[in-house]
Amino acid sequence: MELDVRLVSDSPTQAARFDWLAVNFTDPLASQVIGEIFPLDVMPGQQTQFSYFLRPASSPSGFDQISIEASTTPRFDAAFVDGERVEVEVEALAQGFRATFPRRIRSRQLVELRFTSPVYLQSTRFDAFLQDSSQEQTRQLVDPGDATPQVESSSNVVRIPIAEALFSNLSFTSTLITPNGDGINDQLLIAFDLINVLSARPLRLRLYDLAGRLLFAAEHQARAGRQELRWAGRDLAGQLAPPG
């Protein structure tokens, strides 16, 4: 265990002081538990099915819950124990899901969790955590490694092709917009994937008429992920823009 403690004082006449430290810990749920994900290389923004394999070297008491978390949002598909499909209870988390198994996972058993997720960031890490439903506060991180010879991975990091483009899978609801109130092509929806943008950056939309005059402008902060921009057919003054 390594701790980095930094003491800060807001007053030039008063020094910060470190009084005491308490560390709470429990016995690990398993020893030498390793996991790996497959595939390792995917296209950005595409819904891809992954398999995460994990195997505990030793777990005398076992565990009955596994969580998968990532910067994207994995969607659970299926679970297998030693190659046999099992029905599990799935709970959605803020950044993934938690699967509760009907029987406890024991030493050397191979677990496979299949899930679907898009990837928007280079080197996206999918973390797995062991948990015990009878010990709600206990979470054990799974280390990356060779859990099974079925796949060549030994990693929990997924890559996307290296490219300069920040936008992918761009689509429009229509290529012709006529905001005249007849309910046909009155509004525009622009959808795309924003790639490799780690922190919030300004995302700007500007629309022009066929003569090159600015009709509409909007801006908001965005990070990597699926983006949708809408235009309701009104100009900068709030009036319906004429056809053309």
PDB file of C-alpha atoms in Angstrom:
ATOM      1  CA  MET A   1       0.000   0.000   0.000  1.00  0.00           C
ATOM      2  CA  GLU A   2       1.279   3.458  -0.929  1.00  0.00           C
ATOM      3  CA  LEU A   3      -0.341   6.692   0.240  1.00  0.00           C
ATOM      4  CA  ASP A   4       0.264  10.211  -1.085  1.00  0.00           C
ATOM      5  CA  VAL A   5      -0.851  12.815   1.479  1.00  0.00           C
ATOM      6  CA  ARG A   6      -0.721  16.507   0.586  1.00  0.00           C
ATOM      7  CA  LEU A   7      -1.420  19.094   3.282  1.00  0.00           C
ATOM      8  CA  VAL A   8      -2.692  22.523   2.246  1.00  0.00           C
ATOM      9  CA  SER A   9      -3.405  25.603   4.360  1.00  0.00           C
ATOM     10  CA  ASP A  10      -5.379  28.660   3.216  1.00  0.00           C
ATOM     11  CA  SER A  11      -3.752  30.842   5.856  1.00  0.00           C
ATOM     12  CA  PRO A  12      -0.098  32.020   5.767  1.00  0.00           C
ATOM     13  CA  THR A  13      -0.026  32.007   9.588  1.00  0.00           C
ATOM     14  CA  GLN A  14      -1.444  28.510  10.099  1.00  0.00           C
ATOM     15  CA  ALA A  15       0.201  25.253   9.079  1.00  0.00           C
ATOM     16  CA  ALA A  16      -1.709  22.159   8.057  1.00  0.00           C
ATOM     17  CA  ARG A  17      -1.336  19.184  10.384  1.00  0.00           C
ATOM     18  CA  PHE A  18      -1.807  15.468   9.828  1.00  0.00           C
ATOM     19  CA  ASP A  19      -3.238  13.898  12.987  1.00  0.00           C
ATOM     20  CA  TRP A  20      -4.150  10.291  12.227  1.00  0.00           C
ATOM     21  CA  LEU A  21      -5.005   7.771   9.532  1.00  0.00           C
ATOM     22  CA  ALA A  22      -7.266   4.716   9.637  1.00  0.00           C
ATOM     23  CA  VAL A  23      -7.291   1.979   6.989  1.00  0.00           C
ATOM     24  CA  ASN A  24     -10.156  -0.511   6.910  1.00  0.00           C
ATOM     25  CA  PHE A  25      -9.638  -3.762   5.028  1.00  0.00           C
ATOM     26  CA  THR A  26     -11.117  -7.223   4.635  1.00  0.00           C
ATOM     27  CA  ASP A  27      -9.706 -10.505   3.417  1.00  0.00           C
ATOM     28  CA  PRO A  28      -9.687 -10.783  -0.408  1.00  0.00           C
ATOM     29  CA  LEU A  29     -12.520 -12.675  -2.057  1.00  0.00           C
ATOM     30  CA  ALA A  30     -10.005 -14.489  -4.258  1.00  0.00           C
ATOM     31  CA  SER A  31      -6.250 -14.688  -4.710  1.00  0.00           C
ATOM     32  CA  GLN A  32      -4.520 -14.066  -8.042  1.00  0.00           C
ATOM     33  CA  VAL A  33      -7.719 -13.402  -9.950  1.00  0.00           C
ATOM     34  CA  ILE A  34      -6.981 -12.315 -13.531  1.00  0.00           C
ATOM     35  CA  GLY A  35      -9.156 -11.266 -16.438  1.00  0.00           C
ATOM     36  CA  GLU A  36      -8.961 -10.355 -20.119  1.00  0.00           C
ATOM     37  CA  ILE A  37     -11.259  -8.880 -22.742  1.00  0.00           C
ATOM     38  CA  PHE A  38     -11.769  -9.751 -26.409  1.00  0.00           C
ATOM     39  CA  PRO A  39     -11.711  -8.276 -29.020  1.00  0.00           C
ATOM     40  CA  LEU A  40      -8.990  -5.744 -28.342  1.00  0.00           C
ATOM     41  CA  ASP A  41      -9.319  -3.694 -31.553  1.00  0.00           C
ATOM     42  CA  VAL A  42     -12.654  -2.194 -32.630  1.00  0.00           C
ATOM     43  CA  MET A  43     -14.012   0.601 -34.783  1.00  0.00           C
ATOM     44  CA  PRO A  44     -14.994   3.791 -32.924  1.00  0.00           C
ATOM     45  CA  GLY A  45     -18.673   4.303 -32.146  1.00  0.00           C
ATOM     46  CA  GLN A  46     -19.803   0.887 -33.365  1.00  0.00           C
ATOM     47  CA  GLN A  47     -21.816  -1.374 -31.073  1.00  0.00           C
ATOM     48  CA  THR A  48     -19.439  -4.313 -30.467  1.00  0.00           C
ATOM     49  CA  GLN A  49     -20.001  -7.479 -28.463  1.00  0.00           C
ATOM     50  CA  PHE A  50     -17.160  -8.200 -26.048  1.00  0.00           C
ATOM     51  CA  SER A  51     -16.281 -11.224 -23.934  1.00  0.00           C
ATOM     52  CA  TYR A  52     -14.603 -10.662 -20.587  1.00  0.00           C
ATOM     53  CA  PHE A  53     -12.987 -13.805 -19.154  1.00  0.00           C
ATOM     54  CA  LEU A  54     -11.841 -14.089 -15.549  1.00  0.00           C
ATOM     55  CA  ARG A  55     -10.536 -16.923 -13.407  1.00  0.00           C
ATOM     56  CA  PRO A  56      -9.642 -16.902  -9.671  1.00  0.00           C
ATOM     57  CA  ALA A  57      -6.631 -18.997  -8.706  1.00  0.00           C
ATOM     58  CA  SER A  58      -8.010 -19.585  -5.229  1.00  0.00           C
ATOM     59  CA  SER A  59     -11.301 -18.588  -3.643  1.00  0.00           C
ATOM     60  CA  PRO A  60     -12.194 -20.937  -0.756  1.00  0.00           C
ATOM     61  CA  SER A  61     -15.394 -19.111   0.210  1.00  0.00           C
ATOM     62  CA  GLY A  62     -16.230 -18.000  -3.318  1.00  0.00           C
ATOM     63  CA  PHE A  63     -18.113 -14.919  -4.514  1.00  0.00           C
ATOM     64  CA  ASP A  64     -21.404 -14.407  -6.310  1.00  0.00           C
ATOM     65  CA  GLN A  65     -21.197 -10.975  -7.957  1.00  0.00           C
ATOM     66  CA  ILE A  66     -19.094  -9.464 -10.749  1.00  0.00           C
ATOM     67  CA  SER A  67     -19.236  -5.853 -11.937  1.00  0.00           C
ATOM     68  CA  ILE A  68     -18.022  -4.514 -15.266  1.00  0.00           C
ATOM     69  CA  GLU A  69     -17.332  -0.771 -15.447  1.00  0.00           C
ATOM     70  CA  ALA A  70     -15.898   1.495 -18.142  1.00  0.00           C
ATOM     71  CA  SER A  71     -15.918   5.070 -19.415  1.00  0.00           C
ATOM     72  CA  THR A  72     -18.628   3.955 -21.848  1.00  0.00           C
ATOM     73  CA  THR A  73     -21.777   2.050 -20.778  1.00  0.00           C
ATOM     74  CA  PRO A  74     -21.568  -1.736 -21.330  1.00  0.00           C
ATOM     75  CA  ARG A  75     -24.908  -3.537 -21.877  1.00  0.00           C
ATOM     76  CA  PHE A  76     -25.067  -7.090 -20.490  1.00  0.00           C
ATOM     77  CA  ASP A  77     -25.767  -9.956 -22.913  1.00  0.00           C
ATOM     78  CA  ALA A  78     -24.966 -13.330 -21.283  1.00  0.00           C
ATOM     79  CA  ALA A  79     -22.927 -15.113 -18.609  1.00  0.00           C
ATOM     80  CA  PHE A  80     -21.088 -18.462 -18.693  1.00  0.00           C
ATOM     81  CA  VAL A  81     -19.327 -20.525 -16.030  1.00  0.00           C
ATOM     82  CA  ASP A  82     -16.897 -23.154 -17.337  1.00  0.00           C
ATOM     83  CA  GLY A  83     -18.543 -22.874 -20.751  1.00  0.00           C
ATOM     84  CA  GLU A  84     -22.121 -23.395 -19.542  1.00  0.00           C
ATOM     85  CA  ARG A  85     -24.598 -20.555 -19.777  1.00  0.00           C
ATOM     86  CA  VAL A  86     -26.130 -19.468 -16.486  1.00  0.00           C
ATOM     87  CA  GLU A  87     -29.010 -17.130 -15.726  1.00  0.00           C
ATOM     88  CA  VAL A  88     -27.925 -14.187 -13.608  1.00  0.00           C
ATOM     89  CA  GLU A  89     -29.598 -11.159 -12.071  1.00  0.00           C
ATOM     90  CA  VAL A  90     -28.322  -7.968 -13.684  1.00  0.00           C
ATOM     91  CA  GLU A  91     -28.292  -4.533 -12.075  1.00  0.00           C
ATOM     92  CA  ALA A  92     -27.475  -1.438 -14.127  1.00  0.00           C
ATOM     93  CA  LEU A  93     -24.727   0.800 -12.731  1.00  0.00           C
ATOM     94  CA  ALA A  94     -23.777   4.361 -13.642  1.00  0.00           C
ATOM     95  CA  GLN A  95     -20.839   3.101 -15.740  1.00  0.00           C
ATOM     96  CA  GLY A  96     -21.713  -0.542 -16.403  1.00  0.00           C
ATOM     97  CA  PHE A  97     -23.553  -3.405 -14.741  1.00  0.00           C
ATOM     98  CA  ARG A  98     -23.367  -5.917 -11.886  1.00  0.00           C
ATOM     99  CA  ALA A  99     -24.238  -9.604 -12.387  1.00  0.00           C
ATOM    100  CA  THR A 100     -25.341 -11.759  -9.437  1.00  0.00           C
ATOM    101  CA  PHE A 101     -24.816 -15.498  -9.979  1.00  0.00           C
ATOM    102  CA  PRO A 102     -27.178 -18.191  -8.623  1.00  0.00           C
ATOM    103  CA  ARG A 103     -24.207 -20.184  -7.278  1.00  0.00           C
ATOM    104  CA  ARG A 104     -20.930 -18.910  -5.859  1.00  0.00           C
ATOM    105  CA  ILE A 105     -17.865 -18.855  -8.114  1.00  0.00           C
ATOM    106  CA  ARG A 106     -15.095 -21.069  -6.736  1.00  0.00           C
ATOM    107  CA  SER A 107     -11.384 -21.625  -7.297  1.00  0.00           C
ATOM    108  CA  ARG A 108     -10.202 -22.097 -10.907  1.00  0.00           C
ATOM    109  CA  GLN A 109     -13.671 -21.666 -12.410  1.00  0.00           C
ATOM    110  CA  LEU A 110     -13.670 -19.751 -15.689  1.00  0.00           C
ATOM    111  CA  VAL A 111     -16.295 -17.017 -15.947  1.00  0.00           C
ATOM    112  CA  GLU A 112     -17.225 -15.320 -19.210  1.00  0.00           C
ATOM    113  CA  LEU A 113     -19.358 -12.179 -19.325  1.00  0.00           C
ATOM    114  CA  ARG A 114     -20.607 -11.067 -22.720  1.00  0.00           C
ATOM    115  CA  PHE A 115     -21.740  -7.502 -23.209  1.00  0.00           C
ATOM    116  CA  THR A 116     -22.197  -4.936 -25.956  1.00  0.00           C
ATOM    117  CA  SER A 117     -20.700  -1.464 -25.916  1.00  0.00           C
ATOM    118  CA  PRO A 118     -19.435   1.270 -28.231  1.00  0.00           C
ATOM    119  CA  VAL A 119     -15.914   2.628 -27.712  1.00  0.00           C
ATOM    120  CA  TYR A 120     -15.141   6.319 -28.192  1.00  0.00           C
ATOM    121  CA  LEU A 121     -11.736   6.720 -26.535  1.00  0.00           C
ATOM    122  CA  GLN A 122      -8.357   5.270 -27.414  1.00  0.00           C
ATOM    123  CA  SER A 123      -7.242   2.682 -24.826  1.00  0.00           C
ATOM    124  CA  THR A 124     -10.629   2.332 -23.146  1.00  0.00           C
ATOM    125  CA  ARG A 125     -10.265   0.204 -20.019  1.00  0.00           C
ATOM    126  CA  PHE A 126     -12.945  -2.249 -18.907  1.00  0.00           C
ATOM    127  CA  ASP A 127     -12.550  -2.968 -15.196  1.00  0.00           C
ATOM    128  CA  ALA A 128     -14.016  -6.016 -13.459  1.00  0.00           C
ATOM    129  CA  PHE A 129     -14.724  -6.168  -9.724  1.00  0.00           C
ATOM    130  CA  LEU A 130     -15.527  -9.192  -7.577  1.00  0.00           C
ATOM    131  CA  GLN A 131     -18.209  -8.714  -4.955  1.00  0.00           C
ATOM    132  CA  ASP A 132     -20.084 -10.716  -2.332  1.00  0.00           C
ATOM    133  CA  SER A 133     -23.797 -10.019  -1.878  1.00  0.00           C
ATOM    134  CA  SER A 134     -23.413 -10.725   1.862  1.00  0.00           C
ATOM    135  CA  GLN A 135     -20.608  -8.123   2.153  1.00  0.00           C
ATOM    136  CA  GLU A 136     -21.865  -5.028   0.371  1.00  0.00           C
ATOM    137  CA  GLN A 137     -18.760  -2.935   1.106  1.00  0.00           C
ATOM    138  CA  THR A 138     -16.285  -5.462  -0.320  1.00  0.00           C
ATOM    139  CA  ARG A 139     -15.004  -4.929  -3.866  1.00  0.00           C
ATOM    140  CA  GLN A 140     -11.923  -6.566  -5.359  1.00  0.00           C
ATOM    141  CA  LEU A 141     -10.403  -5.358  -8.610  1.00  0.00           C
ATOM    142  CA  VAL A 142      -9.524  -8.044 -11.169  1.00  0.00           C
ATOM    143  CA  ASP A 143      -5.972  -7.784 -12.515  1.00  0.00           C
ATOM    144  CA  PRO A 144      -5.349  -8.087 -16.288  1.00  0.00           C
ATOM    145  CA  GLY A 145      -3.751 -11.356 -17.356  1.00  0.00           C
ATOM    146  CA  ASP A 146      -4.140 -14.595 -19.296  1.00  0.00           C
ATOM    147  CA  ALA A 147      -7.370 -16.068 -17.922  1.00  0.00           C
ATOM    148  CA  THR A 148      -7.980 -18.541 -20.756  1.00  0.00           C
ATOM    149  CA  PRO A 149      -6.207 -19.913 -23.851  1.00  0.00           C
ATOM    150  CA  GLN A 150      -9.426 -19.354 -25.821  1.00  0.00           C
ATOM    151  CA  VAL A 151      -8.371 -15.804 -26.715  1.00  0.00           C
ATOM    152  CA  GLU A 152      -5.092 -13.950 -27.187  1.00  0.00           C
ATOM    153  CA  SER A 153      -5.537 -10.850 -25.089  1.00  0.00           C
ATOM    154  CA  SER A 154      -4.174 -10.781 -21.504  1.00  0.00           C
ATOM    155  CA  SER A 155      -5.453  -7.203 -21.297  1.00  0.00           C
ATOM    156  CA  ASN A 156      -8.538  -5.239 -20.265  1.00  0.00           C
ATOM    157  CA  VAL A 157      -7.783  -2.301 -22.595  1.00  0.00           C
ATOM    158  CA  VAL A 158      -9.578  -1.893 -25.949  1.00  0.00           C
ATOM    159  CA  ARG A 159      -8.042   0.102 -28.798  1.00  0.00           C
ATOM    160  CA  ILE A 160      -9.480   2.031 -31.739  1.00  0.00           C
ATOM    161  CA  PRO A 161      -7.601   2.960 -34.947  1.00  0.00           C
ATOM    162  CA  ILE A 162      -5.266   5.924 -34.615  1.00  0.00           C
ATOM    163  CA  ALA A 163      -6.636   8.770 -36.736  1.00  0.00           C
ATOM    164  CA  GLU A 164      -6.830  12.554 -36.700  1.00  0.00           C
ATOM    165  CA  ALA A 165     -10.597  12.636 -37.263  1.00  0.00           C
ATOM    166  CA  LEU A 166     -12.681  13.577 -34.226  1.00  0.00           C
ATOM    167  CA  PHE A 167     -16.042  12.787 -35.846  1.00  0.00           C
ATOM    168  CA  SER A 168     -17.346   9.418 -36.975  1.00  0.00           C
ATOM    169  CA  ASN A 169     -20.641   7.896 -38.194  1.00  0.00           C
ATOM    170  CA  LEU A 170     -22.131  11.263 -39.167  1.00  0.00           C
ATOM    171  CA  SER A 171     -25.800  11.177 -40.199  1.00  0.00           C
ATOM    172  CA  PHE A 172     -28.584  13.659 -41.011  1.00  0.00           C
ATOM    173  CA  THR A 173     -32.350  13.121 -40.828  1.00  0.00           C
ATOM    174  CA  SER A 174     -32.637  14.864 -44.181  1.00  0.00           C
ATOM    175  CA  THR A 175     -30.452  16.598 -46.750  1.00  0.00           C
ATOM    176  CA  LEU A 176     -33.245  19.082 -47.547  1.00  0.00           C
ATOM    177  CA  ILE A 177     -34.856  21.243 -44.857  1.00  0.00           C
ATOM    178  CA  THR A 178     -38.069  23.211 -45.559  1.00  0.00           C
ATOM    179  CA  PRO A 179     -39.286  24.678 -42.241  1.00  0.00           C
ATOM    180  CA  ASN A 180     -42.728  25.792 -43.457  1.00  0.00           C
ATOM    181  CA  GLY A 181     -44.841  24.088 -40.780  1.00  0.00           C
ATOM    182  CA  ASP A 182     -46.227  21.269 -42.925  1.00  0.00           C
ATOM    183  CA  GLY A 183     -44.623  18.590 -40.713  1.00  0.00           C
ATOM    184  CA  ILE A 184     -42.298  17.358 -43.473  1.00  0.00           C
ATOM    185  CA  ASN A 185     -38.578  18.082 -43.182  1.00  0.00           C
ATOM    186  CA  ASP A 186     -39.306  20.952 -40.787  1.00  0.00           C
ATOM    187  CA  GLN A 187     -36.529  20.011 -38.366  1.00  0.00           C
ATOM    188  CA  LEU A 188     -32.975  18.740 -38.664  1.00  0.00           C
ATOM    189  CA  LEU A 189     -31.270  16.147 -36.461  1.00  0.00           C
ATOM    190  CA  ILE A 190     -27.510  15.726 -36.813  1.00  0.00           C
ATOM    191  CA  ALA A 191     -26.055  12.646 -35.080  1.00  0.00           C
ATOM    192  CA  PHE A 192     -22.420  11.570 -34.881  1.00  0.00           C
ATOM    193  CA  ASP A 193     -19.772  10.020 -32.624  1.00  0.00           C
ATOM    194  CA  LEU A 194     -17.246  12.322 -30.983  1.00  0.00           C
ATOM    195  CA  ILE A 195     -13.925  10.470 -30.744  1.00  0.00           C
ATOM    196  CA  ASN A 196     -10.979  10.812 -28.333  1.00  0.00           C
ATOM    197  CA  VAL A 197     -12.152  14.010 -26.615  1.00  0.00           C
ATOM    198  CA  LEU A 198     -11.249  13.383 -22.971  1.00  0.00           C
ATOM    199  CA  SER A 199     -12.531  16.584 -21.345  1.00  0.00           C
ATOM    200  CA  ALA A 200     -15.389  18.920 -22.198  1.00  0.00           C
ATOM    201  CA  ARG A 201     -14.742  21.012 -25.295  1.00  0.00           C
ATOM    202  CA  PRO A 202     -16.998  23.500 -27.149  1.00  0.00           C
ATOM    203  CA  LEU A 203     -19.024  21.845 -29.896  1.00  0.00           C
ATOM    204  CA  ARG A 204     -20.424  24.373 -32.367  1.00  0.00           C
ATOM    205  CA  LEU A 205     -23.159  24.084 -34.989  1.00  0.00           C
ATOM    206  CA  ARG A 206     -23.615  26.726 -37.677  1.00  0.00           C
ATOM    207  CA  LEU A 207     -26.203  26.546 -40.452  1.00  0.00           C
ATOM    208  CA  TYR A 208     -26.251  28.680 -43.602  1.00  0.00           C
ATOM    209  CA  ASP A 209     -28.765  29.208 -46.367  1.00  0.00           C
ATOM    210  CA  LEU A 210     -27.942  28.483 -49.988  1.00  0.00           C
ATOM    211  CA  ALA A 211     -26.661  32.051 -50.411  1.00  0.00           C
ATOM    212  CA  GLY A 212     -24.114  31.537 -47.621  1.00  0.00           C
ATOM    213  CA  ARG A 213     -25.890  33.694 -45.006  1.00  0.00           C
ATOM    214  CA  LEU A 214     -25.734  32.482 -41.400  1.00  0.00           C
ATOM    215  CA  LEU A 215     -29.156  31.228 -40.292  1.00  0.00           C
ATOM    216  CA  PHE A 216     -28.482  29.518 -36.972  1.00  0.00           C
ATOM    217  CA  ALA A 217     -25.674  29.026 -34.460  1.00  0.00           C
ATOM    218  CA  ALA A 218     -25.465  26.951 -31.268  1.00  0.00           C
ATOM    219  CA  GLU A 219     -22.730  25.791 -28.919  1.00  0.00           C
ATOM    220  CA  HIS A 220     -22.446  23.395 -25.978  1.00  0.00           C
ATOM    221  CA  GLN A 221     -19.745  21.506 -24.092  1.00  0.00           C
ATOM    222  CA  ALA A 222     -19.206  17.882 -25.138  1.00  0.00           C
ATOM    223  CA  ARG A 223     -17.000  14.880 -24.398  1.00  0.00           C
ATOM    224  CA  ALA A 224     -16.344  11.701 -26.385  1.00  0.00           C
ATOM    225  CA  GLY A 225     -19.547   9.784 -27.059  1.00  0.00           C
ATOM    226  CA  ARG A 226     -22.687   9.822 -29.165  1.00  0.00           C
ATOM    227  CA  GLN A 227     -23.820  13.372 -29.927  1.00  0.00           C
ATOM    228  CA  GLU A 228     -27.102  14.724 -31.286  1.00  0.00           C
ATOM    229  CA  LEU A 229     -27.676  18.311 -32.448  1.00  0.00           C
ATOM    230  CA  ARG A 230     -31.150  19.584 -33.371  1.00  0.00           C
ATOM    231  CA  TRP A 231     -32.380  22.559 -35.326  1.00  0.00           C
ATOM    232  CA  ALA A 232     -36.070  23.472 -35.104  1.00  0.00           C
ATOM    233  CA  GLY A 233     -36.038  25.443 -38.343  1.00  0.00           C
ATOM    234  CA  ARG A 234     -35.828  28.898 -36.785  1.00  0.00           C
ATOM    235  CA  ASP A 235     -33.291  31.591 -37.583  1.00  0.00           C
ATOM    236  CA  LEU A 236     -31.213  33.705 -35.208  1.00  0.00           C
ATOM    237  CA  ALA A 237     -34.219  35.980 -34.586  1.00  0.00           C
ATOM    238  CA  GLY A 238     -36.431  33.022 -33.624  1.00  0.00           C
ATOM    239  CA  GLN A 239     -38.492  33.145 -36.811  1.00  0.00           C
ATOM    240  CA  LEU A 240     -39.171  30.190 -39.094  1.00  0.00           C
ATOM    241  CA  ALA A 241     -36.545  30.221 -41.808  1.00  0.00           C
ATOM    242  CA  PRO A 242     -37.941  30.429 -45.340  1.00  0.00           C
ATOM    243  CA  PRO A 243     -37.454  27.436 -47.692  1.00  0.00           C
ATOM    244  CA  GLY A 244     -34.099  27.582 -49.422  1.00  0.00           C
TER     245      GLY A 244
END
